[in-house]
Coordinates of C-alpha atoms in Angstrom, one line a residue:
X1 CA -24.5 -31.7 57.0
X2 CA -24.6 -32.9 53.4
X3 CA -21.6 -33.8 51.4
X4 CA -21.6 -30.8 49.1
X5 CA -21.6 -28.3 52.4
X6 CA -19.0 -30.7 53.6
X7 CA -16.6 -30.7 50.7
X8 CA -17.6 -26.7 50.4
X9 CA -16.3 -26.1 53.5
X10 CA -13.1 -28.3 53.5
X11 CA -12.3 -27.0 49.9
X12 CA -12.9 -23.2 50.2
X13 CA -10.5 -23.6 53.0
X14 CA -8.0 -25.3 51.5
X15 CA -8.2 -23.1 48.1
X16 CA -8.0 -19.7 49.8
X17 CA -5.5 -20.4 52.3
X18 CA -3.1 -22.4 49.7
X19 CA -3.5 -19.2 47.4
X20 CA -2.6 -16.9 50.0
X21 CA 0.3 -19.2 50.9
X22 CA 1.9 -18.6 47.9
X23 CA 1.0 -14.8 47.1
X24 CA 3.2 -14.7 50.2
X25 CA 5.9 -17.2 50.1
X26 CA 6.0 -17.2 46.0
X27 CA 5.2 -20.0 43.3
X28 CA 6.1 -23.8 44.6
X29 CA 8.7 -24.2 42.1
X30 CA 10.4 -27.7 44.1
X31 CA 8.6 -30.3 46.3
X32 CA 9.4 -28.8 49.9
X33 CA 7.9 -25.6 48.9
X34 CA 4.6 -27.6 47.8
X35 CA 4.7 -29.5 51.1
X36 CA 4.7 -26.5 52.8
X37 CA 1.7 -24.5 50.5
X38 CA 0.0 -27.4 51.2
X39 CA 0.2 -28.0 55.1
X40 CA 0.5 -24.0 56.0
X41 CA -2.4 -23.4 53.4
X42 CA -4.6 -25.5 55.0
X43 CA -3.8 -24.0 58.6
X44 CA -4.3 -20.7 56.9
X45 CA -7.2 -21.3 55.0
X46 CA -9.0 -22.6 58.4
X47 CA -8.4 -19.3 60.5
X48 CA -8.7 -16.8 57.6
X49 CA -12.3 -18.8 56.7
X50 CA -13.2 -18.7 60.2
X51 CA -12.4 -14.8 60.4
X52 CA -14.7 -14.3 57.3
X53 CA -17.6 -16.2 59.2
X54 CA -17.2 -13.7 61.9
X55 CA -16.8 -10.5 59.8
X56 CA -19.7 -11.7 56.7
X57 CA -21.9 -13.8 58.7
X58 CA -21.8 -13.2 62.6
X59 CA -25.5 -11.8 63.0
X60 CA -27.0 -14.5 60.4
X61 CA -24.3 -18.1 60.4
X62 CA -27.3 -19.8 58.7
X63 CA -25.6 -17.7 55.5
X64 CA -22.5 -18.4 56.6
X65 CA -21.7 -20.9 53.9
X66 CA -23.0 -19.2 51.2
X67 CA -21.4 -15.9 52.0
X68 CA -17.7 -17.5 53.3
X69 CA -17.6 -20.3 51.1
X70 CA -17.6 -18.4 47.6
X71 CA -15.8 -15.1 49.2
X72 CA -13.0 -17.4 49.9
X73 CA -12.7 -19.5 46.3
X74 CA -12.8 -16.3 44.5
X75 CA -10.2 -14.4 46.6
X76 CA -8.2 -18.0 46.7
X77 CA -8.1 -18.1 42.8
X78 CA -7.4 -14.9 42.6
X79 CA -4.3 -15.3 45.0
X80 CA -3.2 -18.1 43.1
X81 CA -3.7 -16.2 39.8
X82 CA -1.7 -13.3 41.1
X83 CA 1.4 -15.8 42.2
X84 CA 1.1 -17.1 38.7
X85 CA 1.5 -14.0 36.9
X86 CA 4.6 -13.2 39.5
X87 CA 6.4 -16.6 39.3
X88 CA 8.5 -15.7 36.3
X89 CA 9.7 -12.6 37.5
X90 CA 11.1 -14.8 40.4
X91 CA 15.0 -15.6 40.1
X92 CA 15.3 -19.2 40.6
X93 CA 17.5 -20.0 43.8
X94 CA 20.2 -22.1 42.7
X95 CA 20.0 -26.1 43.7
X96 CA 20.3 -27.4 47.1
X97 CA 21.2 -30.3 48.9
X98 CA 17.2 -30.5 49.2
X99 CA 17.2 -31.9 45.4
X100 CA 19.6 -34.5 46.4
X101 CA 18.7 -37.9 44.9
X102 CA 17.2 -40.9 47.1
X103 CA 18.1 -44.1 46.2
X104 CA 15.2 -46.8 45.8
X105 CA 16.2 -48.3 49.1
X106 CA 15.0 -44.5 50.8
X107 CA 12.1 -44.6 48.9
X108 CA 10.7 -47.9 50.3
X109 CA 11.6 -46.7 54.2
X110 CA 10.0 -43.5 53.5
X111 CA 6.8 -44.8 51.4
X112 CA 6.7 -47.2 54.8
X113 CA 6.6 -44.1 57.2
X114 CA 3.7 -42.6 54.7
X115 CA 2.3 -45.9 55.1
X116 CA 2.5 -45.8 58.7
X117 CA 1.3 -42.1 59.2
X118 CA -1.3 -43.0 56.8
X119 CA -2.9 -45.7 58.8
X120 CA -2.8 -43.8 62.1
X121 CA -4.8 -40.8 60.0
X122 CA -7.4 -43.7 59.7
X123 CA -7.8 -44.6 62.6
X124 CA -7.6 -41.4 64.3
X125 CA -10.6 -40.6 61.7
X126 CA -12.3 -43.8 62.6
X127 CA -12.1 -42.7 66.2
X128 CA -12.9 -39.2 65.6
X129 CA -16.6 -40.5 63.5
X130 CA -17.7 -42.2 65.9
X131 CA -17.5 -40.8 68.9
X132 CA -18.9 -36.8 70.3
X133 CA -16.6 -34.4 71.3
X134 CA -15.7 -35.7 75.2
X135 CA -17.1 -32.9 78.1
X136 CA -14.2 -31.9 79.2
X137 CA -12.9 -28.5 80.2
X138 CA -11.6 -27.9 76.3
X139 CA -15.3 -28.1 75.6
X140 CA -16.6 -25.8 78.3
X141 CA -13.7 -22.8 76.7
X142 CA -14.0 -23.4 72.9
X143 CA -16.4 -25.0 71.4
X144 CA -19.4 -24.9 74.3
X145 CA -19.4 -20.8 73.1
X146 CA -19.4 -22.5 69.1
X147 CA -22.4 -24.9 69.6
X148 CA -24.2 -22.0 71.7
X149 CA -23.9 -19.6 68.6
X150 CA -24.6 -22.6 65.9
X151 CA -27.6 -23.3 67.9
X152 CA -28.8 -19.8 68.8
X153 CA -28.0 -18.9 64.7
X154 CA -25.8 -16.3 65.8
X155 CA -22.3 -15.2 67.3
X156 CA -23.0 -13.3 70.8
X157 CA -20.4 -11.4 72.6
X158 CA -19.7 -12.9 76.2
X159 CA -18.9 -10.6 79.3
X160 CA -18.2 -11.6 83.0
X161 CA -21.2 -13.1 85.3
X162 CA -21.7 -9.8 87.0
X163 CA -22.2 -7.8 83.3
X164 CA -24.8 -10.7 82.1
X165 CA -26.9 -10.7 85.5
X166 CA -27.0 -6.7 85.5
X167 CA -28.5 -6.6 81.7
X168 CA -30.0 -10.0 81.2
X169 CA -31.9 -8.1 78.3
X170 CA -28.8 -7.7 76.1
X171 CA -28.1 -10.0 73.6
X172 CA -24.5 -11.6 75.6
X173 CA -23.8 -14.4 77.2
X174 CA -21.7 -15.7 80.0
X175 CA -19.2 -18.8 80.6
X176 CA -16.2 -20.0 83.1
X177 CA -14.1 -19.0 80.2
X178 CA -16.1 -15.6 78.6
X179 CA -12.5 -13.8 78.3
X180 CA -10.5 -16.2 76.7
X181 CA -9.7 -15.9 72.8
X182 CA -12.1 -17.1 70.1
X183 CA -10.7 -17.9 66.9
X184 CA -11.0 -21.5 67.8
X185 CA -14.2 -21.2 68.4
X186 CA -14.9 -19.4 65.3
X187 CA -13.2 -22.0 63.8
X188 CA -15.0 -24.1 64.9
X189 CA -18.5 -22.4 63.9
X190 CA -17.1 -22.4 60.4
X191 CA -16.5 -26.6 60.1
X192 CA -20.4 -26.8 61.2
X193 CA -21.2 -24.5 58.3
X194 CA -22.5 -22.4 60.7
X195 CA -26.0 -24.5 60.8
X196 CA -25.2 -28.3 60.9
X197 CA -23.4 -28.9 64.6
X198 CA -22.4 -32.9 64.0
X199 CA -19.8 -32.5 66.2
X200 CA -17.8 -36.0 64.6
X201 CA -17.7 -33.2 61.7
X202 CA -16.7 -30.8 63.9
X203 CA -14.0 -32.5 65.7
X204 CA -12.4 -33.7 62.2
X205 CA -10.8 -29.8 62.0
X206 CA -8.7 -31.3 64.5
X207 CA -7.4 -34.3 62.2
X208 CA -7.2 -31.8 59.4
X209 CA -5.0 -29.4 61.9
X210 CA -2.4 -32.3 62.6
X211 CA -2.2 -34.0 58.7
X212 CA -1.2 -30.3 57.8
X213 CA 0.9 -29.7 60.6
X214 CA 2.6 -32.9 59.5
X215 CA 3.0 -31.7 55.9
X216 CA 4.3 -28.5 56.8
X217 CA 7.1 -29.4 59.5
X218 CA 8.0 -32.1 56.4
X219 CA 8.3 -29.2 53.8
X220 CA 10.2 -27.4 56.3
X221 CA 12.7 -29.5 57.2
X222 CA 13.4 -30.4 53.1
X223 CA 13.6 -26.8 52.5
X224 CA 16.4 -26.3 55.5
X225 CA 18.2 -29.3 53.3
X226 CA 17.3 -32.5 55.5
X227 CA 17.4 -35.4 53.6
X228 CA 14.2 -36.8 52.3
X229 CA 14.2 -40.0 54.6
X230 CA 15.5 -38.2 57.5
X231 CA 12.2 -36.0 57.3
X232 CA 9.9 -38.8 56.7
X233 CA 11.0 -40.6 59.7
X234 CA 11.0 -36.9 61.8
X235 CA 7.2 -36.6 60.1
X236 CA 6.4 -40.0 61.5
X237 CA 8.2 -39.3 65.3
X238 CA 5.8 -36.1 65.7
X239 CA 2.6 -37.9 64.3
X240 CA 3.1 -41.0 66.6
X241 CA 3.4 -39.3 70.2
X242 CA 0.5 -40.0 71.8
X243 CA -0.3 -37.0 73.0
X244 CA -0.3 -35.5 69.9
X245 CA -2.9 -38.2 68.4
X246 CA -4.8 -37.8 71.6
X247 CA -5.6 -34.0 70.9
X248 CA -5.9 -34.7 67.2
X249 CA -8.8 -37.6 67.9
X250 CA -10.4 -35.9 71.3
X251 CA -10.8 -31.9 69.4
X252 CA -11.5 -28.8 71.1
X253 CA -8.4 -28.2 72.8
X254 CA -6.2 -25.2 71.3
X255 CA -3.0 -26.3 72.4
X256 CA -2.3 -28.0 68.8
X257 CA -3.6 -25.0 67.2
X258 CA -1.2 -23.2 69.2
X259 CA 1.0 -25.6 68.4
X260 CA 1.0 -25.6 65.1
X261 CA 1.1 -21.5 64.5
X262 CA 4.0 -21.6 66.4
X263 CA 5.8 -23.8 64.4
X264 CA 4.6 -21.9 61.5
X265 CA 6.0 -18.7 63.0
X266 CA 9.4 -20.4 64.1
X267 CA 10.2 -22.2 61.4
X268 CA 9.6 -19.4 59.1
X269 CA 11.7 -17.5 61.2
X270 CA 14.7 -19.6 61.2
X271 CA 14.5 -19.1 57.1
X272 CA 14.3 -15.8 56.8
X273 CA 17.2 -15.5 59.5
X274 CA 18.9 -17.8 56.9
X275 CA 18.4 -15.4 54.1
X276 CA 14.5 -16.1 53.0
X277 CA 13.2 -12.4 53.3
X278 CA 9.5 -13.5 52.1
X279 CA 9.4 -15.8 55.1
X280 CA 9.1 -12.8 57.3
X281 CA 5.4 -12.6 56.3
X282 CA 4.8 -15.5 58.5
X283 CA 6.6 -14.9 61.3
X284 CA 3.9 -11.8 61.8
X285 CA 1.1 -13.8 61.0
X286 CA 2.1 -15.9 63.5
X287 CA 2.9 -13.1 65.9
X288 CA -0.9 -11.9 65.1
X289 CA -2.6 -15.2 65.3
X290 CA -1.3 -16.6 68.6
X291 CA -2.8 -14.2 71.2
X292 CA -6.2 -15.0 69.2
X293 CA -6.1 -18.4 70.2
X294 CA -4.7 -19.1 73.7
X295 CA -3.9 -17.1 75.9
X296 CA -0.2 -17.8 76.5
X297 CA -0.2 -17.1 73.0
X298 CA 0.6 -13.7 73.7
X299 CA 4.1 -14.9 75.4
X300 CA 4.7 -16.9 72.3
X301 CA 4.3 -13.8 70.3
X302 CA 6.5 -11.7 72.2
X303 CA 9.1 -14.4 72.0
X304 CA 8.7 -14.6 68.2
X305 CA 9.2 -10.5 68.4
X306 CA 12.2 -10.6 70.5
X307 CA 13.8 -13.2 68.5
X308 CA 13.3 -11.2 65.1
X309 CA 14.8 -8.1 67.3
X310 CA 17.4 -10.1 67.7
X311 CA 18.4 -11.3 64.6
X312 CA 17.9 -8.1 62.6
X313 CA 20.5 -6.3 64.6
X314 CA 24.0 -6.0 63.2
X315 CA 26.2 -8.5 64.2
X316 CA 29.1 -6.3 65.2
X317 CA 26.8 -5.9 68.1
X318 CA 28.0 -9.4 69.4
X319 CA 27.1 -9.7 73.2
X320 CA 24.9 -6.3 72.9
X321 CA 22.2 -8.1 71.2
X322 CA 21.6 -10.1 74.3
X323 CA 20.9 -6.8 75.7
X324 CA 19.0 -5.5 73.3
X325 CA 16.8 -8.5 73.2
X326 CA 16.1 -8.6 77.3
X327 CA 15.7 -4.8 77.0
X328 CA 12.9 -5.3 73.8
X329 CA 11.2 -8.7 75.9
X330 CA 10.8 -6.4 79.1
X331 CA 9.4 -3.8 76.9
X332 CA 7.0 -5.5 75.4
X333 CA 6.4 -7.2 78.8
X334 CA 5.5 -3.8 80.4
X335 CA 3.7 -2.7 78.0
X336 CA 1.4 -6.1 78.1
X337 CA 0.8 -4.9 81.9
X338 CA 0.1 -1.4 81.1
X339 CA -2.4 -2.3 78.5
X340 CA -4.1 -4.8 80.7
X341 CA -3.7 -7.9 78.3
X342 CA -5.6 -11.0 80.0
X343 CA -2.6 -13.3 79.9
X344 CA -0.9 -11.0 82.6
X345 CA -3.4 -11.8 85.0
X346 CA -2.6 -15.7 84.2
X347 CA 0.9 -14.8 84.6
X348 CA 0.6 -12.8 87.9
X349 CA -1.7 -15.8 89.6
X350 CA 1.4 -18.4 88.6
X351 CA 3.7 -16.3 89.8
X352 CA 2.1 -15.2 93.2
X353 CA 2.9 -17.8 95.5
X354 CA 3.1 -16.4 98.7
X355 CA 0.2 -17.7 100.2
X356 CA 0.0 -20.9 97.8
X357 CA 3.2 -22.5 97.5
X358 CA 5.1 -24.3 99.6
X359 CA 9.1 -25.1 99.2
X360 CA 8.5 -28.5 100.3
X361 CA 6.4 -28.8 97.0
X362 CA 9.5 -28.4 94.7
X363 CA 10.1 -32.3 95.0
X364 CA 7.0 -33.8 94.5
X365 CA 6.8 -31.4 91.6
X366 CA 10.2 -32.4 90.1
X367 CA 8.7 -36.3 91.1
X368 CA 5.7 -35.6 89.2
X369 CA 7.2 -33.9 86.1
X370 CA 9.7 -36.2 85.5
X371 CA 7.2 -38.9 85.5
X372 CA 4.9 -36.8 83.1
X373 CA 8.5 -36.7 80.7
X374 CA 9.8 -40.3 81.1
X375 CA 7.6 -42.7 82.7
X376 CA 4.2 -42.0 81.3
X377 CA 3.5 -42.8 77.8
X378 CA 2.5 -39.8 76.5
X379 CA 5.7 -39.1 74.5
X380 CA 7.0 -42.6 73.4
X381 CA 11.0 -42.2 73.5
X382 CA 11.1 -38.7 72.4
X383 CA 12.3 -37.3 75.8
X384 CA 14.8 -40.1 76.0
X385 CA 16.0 -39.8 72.6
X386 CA 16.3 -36.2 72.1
X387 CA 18.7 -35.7 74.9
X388 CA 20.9 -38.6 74.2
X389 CA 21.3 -36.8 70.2
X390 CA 21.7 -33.3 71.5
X391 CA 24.6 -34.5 74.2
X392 CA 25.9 -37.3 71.9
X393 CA 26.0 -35.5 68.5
X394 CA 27.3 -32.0 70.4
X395 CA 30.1 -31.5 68.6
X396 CA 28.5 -31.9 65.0
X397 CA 25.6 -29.8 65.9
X398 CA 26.9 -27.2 67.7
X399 CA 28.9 -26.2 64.4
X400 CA 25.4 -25.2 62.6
X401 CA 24.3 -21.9 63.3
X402 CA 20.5 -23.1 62.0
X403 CA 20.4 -25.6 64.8
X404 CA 22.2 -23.3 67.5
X405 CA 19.1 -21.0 66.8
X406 CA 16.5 -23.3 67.2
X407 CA 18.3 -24.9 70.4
X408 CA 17.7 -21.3 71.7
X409 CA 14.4 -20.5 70.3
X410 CA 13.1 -23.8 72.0
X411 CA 15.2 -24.0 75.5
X412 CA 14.3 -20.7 76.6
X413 CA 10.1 -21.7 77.1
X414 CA 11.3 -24.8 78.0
X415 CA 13.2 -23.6 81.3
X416 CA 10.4 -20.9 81.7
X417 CA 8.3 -23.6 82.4
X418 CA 10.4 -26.0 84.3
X419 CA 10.3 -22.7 86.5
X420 CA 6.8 -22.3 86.4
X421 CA 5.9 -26.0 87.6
X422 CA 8.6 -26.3 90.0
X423 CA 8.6 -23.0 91.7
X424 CA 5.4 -21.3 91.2
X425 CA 2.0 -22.2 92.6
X426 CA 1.6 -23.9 88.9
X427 CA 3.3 -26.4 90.7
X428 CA -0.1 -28.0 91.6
X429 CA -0.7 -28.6 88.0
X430 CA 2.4 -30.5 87.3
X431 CA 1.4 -32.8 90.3
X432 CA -1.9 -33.3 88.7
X433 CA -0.5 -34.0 85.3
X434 CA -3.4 -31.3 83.6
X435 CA -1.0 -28.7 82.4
X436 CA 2.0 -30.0 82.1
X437 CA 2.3 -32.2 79.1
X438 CA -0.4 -29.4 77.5
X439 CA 1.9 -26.9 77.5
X440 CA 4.6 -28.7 76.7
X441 CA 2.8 -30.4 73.4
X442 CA 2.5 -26.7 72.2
X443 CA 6.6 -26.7 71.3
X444 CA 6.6 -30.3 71.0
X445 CA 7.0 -29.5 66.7
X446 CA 10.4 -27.7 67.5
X447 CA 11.5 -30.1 69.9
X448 CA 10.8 -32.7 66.8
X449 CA 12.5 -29.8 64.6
X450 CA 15.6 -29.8 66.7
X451 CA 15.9 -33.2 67.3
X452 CA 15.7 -33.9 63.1
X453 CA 18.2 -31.3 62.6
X454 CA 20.2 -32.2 65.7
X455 CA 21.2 -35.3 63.6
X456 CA 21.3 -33.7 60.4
X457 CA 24.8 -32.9 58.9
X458 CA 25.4 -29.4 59.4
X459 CA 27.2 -28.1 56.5
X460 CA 24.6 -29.7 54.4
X461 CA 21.9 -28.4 56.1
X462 CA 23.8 -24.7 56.5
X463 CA 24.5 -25.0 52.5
X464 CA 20.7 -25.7 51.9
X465 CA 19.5 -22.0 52.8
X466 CA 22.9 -20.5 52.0
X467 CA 23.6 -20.4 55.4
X468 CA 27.3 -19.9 55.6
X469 CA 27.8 -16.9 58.1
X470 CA 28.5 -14.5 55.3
X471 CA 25.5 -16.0 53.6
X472 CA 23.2 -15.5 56.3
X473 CA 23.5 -12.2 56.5
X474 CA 23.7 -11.0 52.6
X475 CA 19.9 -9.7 52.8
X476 CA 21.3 -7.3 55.6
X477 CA 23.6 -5.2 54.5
X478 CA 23.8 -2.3 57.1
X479 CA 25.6 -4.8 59.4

């Protein structure tokens, strides 16, 4: 790939999804906002590119650059032209505790965290150069059906083994994973330009996926009023795990992509349940992207759903929007079976453990996923750390309706899967260490999130988003 297809590629994506970021969210008039234009742009700008591939350029990827690449810089300035014209219009929110002054001592500890995150990007993009993307399963789902289209100069639908053997004349194709969700893999096709698979190239949307996820849990965080050095150091916990590096240096897993649209969508749900109506917009295109990428996405969509259910119904409600909520998750539940959606099948095969699971599993699983949590090293301290804060600083962060929510966003999947790898036949997966500390790195973000705001001071933090319970529920006024 030259360096003008490369920087094409990397700066149409950038461009277009930065422009749409702010057509949606409004102009970055203070530093968080830019953080997060920046970081949600890019993850924007990557799917929305890859979904222009697949709509201008599917039959012919050789003119998928030509045909994506300008497309998206056009409709990209033209996004940021239209949030131009709009930006005056736009009452300025009065000042937060997020324009709080850092003294020069902050500044050094926080330019040393940049520093530090810094170097690891280096080295992850060292690692990532010089080394293909490793053979394992990742690549037989995602990017083996990418590098078959790249090759073949053409995106192919896939259907099960027994379609493709019965009309071997058709022009489909067939894999161990022909049902699972493509975006990836279209996002993939559209970092090779649709031509050039260099795989080091390919793997770096990875890198690109975690430096943005970085900036945009930063903006975040400085937008719900954490203090500048507090989110540096919160930035630095998520981008050291090991785990997380792993998948940013090894590629072609979507658990970070997962991973990072969810943090996306619950992030910007916590805002708008704060008062930020424009943050809505994200929260569904997070509930529309997830399914696309993995298929437990689908659950995480329904939970963003149910949570939005929830919080747009009056409080005078009180204990009946627990109801509501269960009665709106089994809904959509239901309706995921009548309609067939893969990721009940999943489900069903976890859940069916007659004939699989045995009781006398339940403590080598507990053994094994305790291990995976606090005596391996994929996490560093974060699993000692987090609940020492969240029983230690109880009583500070309990007052804080913001970190009450994301407590319950994030400890409901959390004890849906404890269930799943301690009493379903998932249980062999947890023994095995492959799932386990997957699925668990896709709400590792919000466990990050809760930790930084666990320790944040809570009327500061409230105060940041106007989140004083009558302030949290001024843009509803039916309740």
């Amino acid at each position: 790939m030259s360096a003008a297809a490369l920087f094409s590629v990397w700066a149409a994506t950038l461009l277009l999804g930065s422009g749409a970021w702010i057509a949606l969210a409004g102009w970055p008039r203070r530093a968080a906002e830019r953080w997060c234009a920046l970081g949600g742009g890019w993850m924007l700008g990557a799917v929305l590119c890859a979904m222009l591939v697949r709509v201008l350029a599917a039959g012919d990827l050789a003119r998928a650059l030509p045909r994506v690449a300008p497309t998206a810089v056009i409709a990209g300035l033209m996004l940021w032209m239209l949030a131009w014209t709009q930006h005056k219009r736009m009452p300025v929110a009065p000042d937060t505790p997020a324009t709080w002054r850092t003294t020069p001592g902050n500044r050094l500890w926080i330019a040393f965290a940049l520093a530090l995150l810094c170097w690891r990007v280096g080295l992850l993009f060292e690692d990532i150069l010089l080394h293909p993307i490793l053979p394992w399963d990742a690549w037989a789902v995602w990017l083996a059906k990418a590098k078959v289209w790249v090759l073949a100069g053409r995106i192919e639908p896939s259907v099960s083994f027994e379609t493709w053997i019965a009309q071997s004349a058709s022009a489909t194709r067939t894999g161990v994973a022909w049902l699972y969700p493509e975006l990836v893999s279209w996002v993939a096709v559209w970092f090779a330009a649709g031509v050039y698979w260099i795989e080091p190239l390919v793997g770096l949307a990875w890198l690109g996926l975690g430096v943005s996820l970085l900036a945009l849990q930063y903006g975040n965080w400085r937008a719900l009023g954490v203090r500048p050095l507090l989110a540096a150091t919160g930035a630095y916990a998520l981008g050291s795990l090991p785990l997380f590096d792993a998948h940013v240096a090894l590629g072609g897993y979507a658990d970070l992509w997962v991973a990072a649209v969810l943090a996306l969508g619950a992030h910007a749900w916590l805002r708008w349940s704060l008062g930020e109506r424009r943050q809505l917009a994200f929260v569904a295109l997070a509930i529309v992207l997830l399914p696309m990428i993995k298929l437990e996405g689908a659950a995480w969509s329904i939970l963003l759903g149910v949570a939005c259910v929830f919080r747009a119904l009056p409080r005078r409600l009180q204990v009946r929007r627990f109801a509501i909520g269960f009665v709106v998750l089994v809904a959509l539940v239901l309706a995921s079976i009548a309609l067939g959606v893969s990721w009940i099948g999943v489900a069903r095969r976890y859940l069916d453990s007659g004939r699989f699971f045995d009781l006398g599993q339940i403590g080598s699983s507990a053994t094994a996923l305790a291990a995976a949590l606090w005596a391996q090293w994929n996490w560093n301290l974060l699993w000692f750390v987090l609940p020492a804060v969240l029983v230690g600083n109880f009583r500070r962060w309990s007052t804080s309706p913001m970190t009450r929510r994301m407590a319950a966003f994030v400890a409901l999947p959390f004890a849906v899967m404890l269930g799943l790898f301690l009493f379903t036949t998932a249980a062999r997966y947890a023994q095995s260490y492959s799932a386990v500390n997957r699925l668990l790195l896709q709400i590792t973000p919000l466990l990050v999130s809760l930790l930084v705001l666990a320790v944040t001071t809570p009327d500061r933090a409230a105060k940041a988003c106007g989140a004083d319970q009558a302030g949290a529920d001024a843009p509803r006024a039916a309740e």
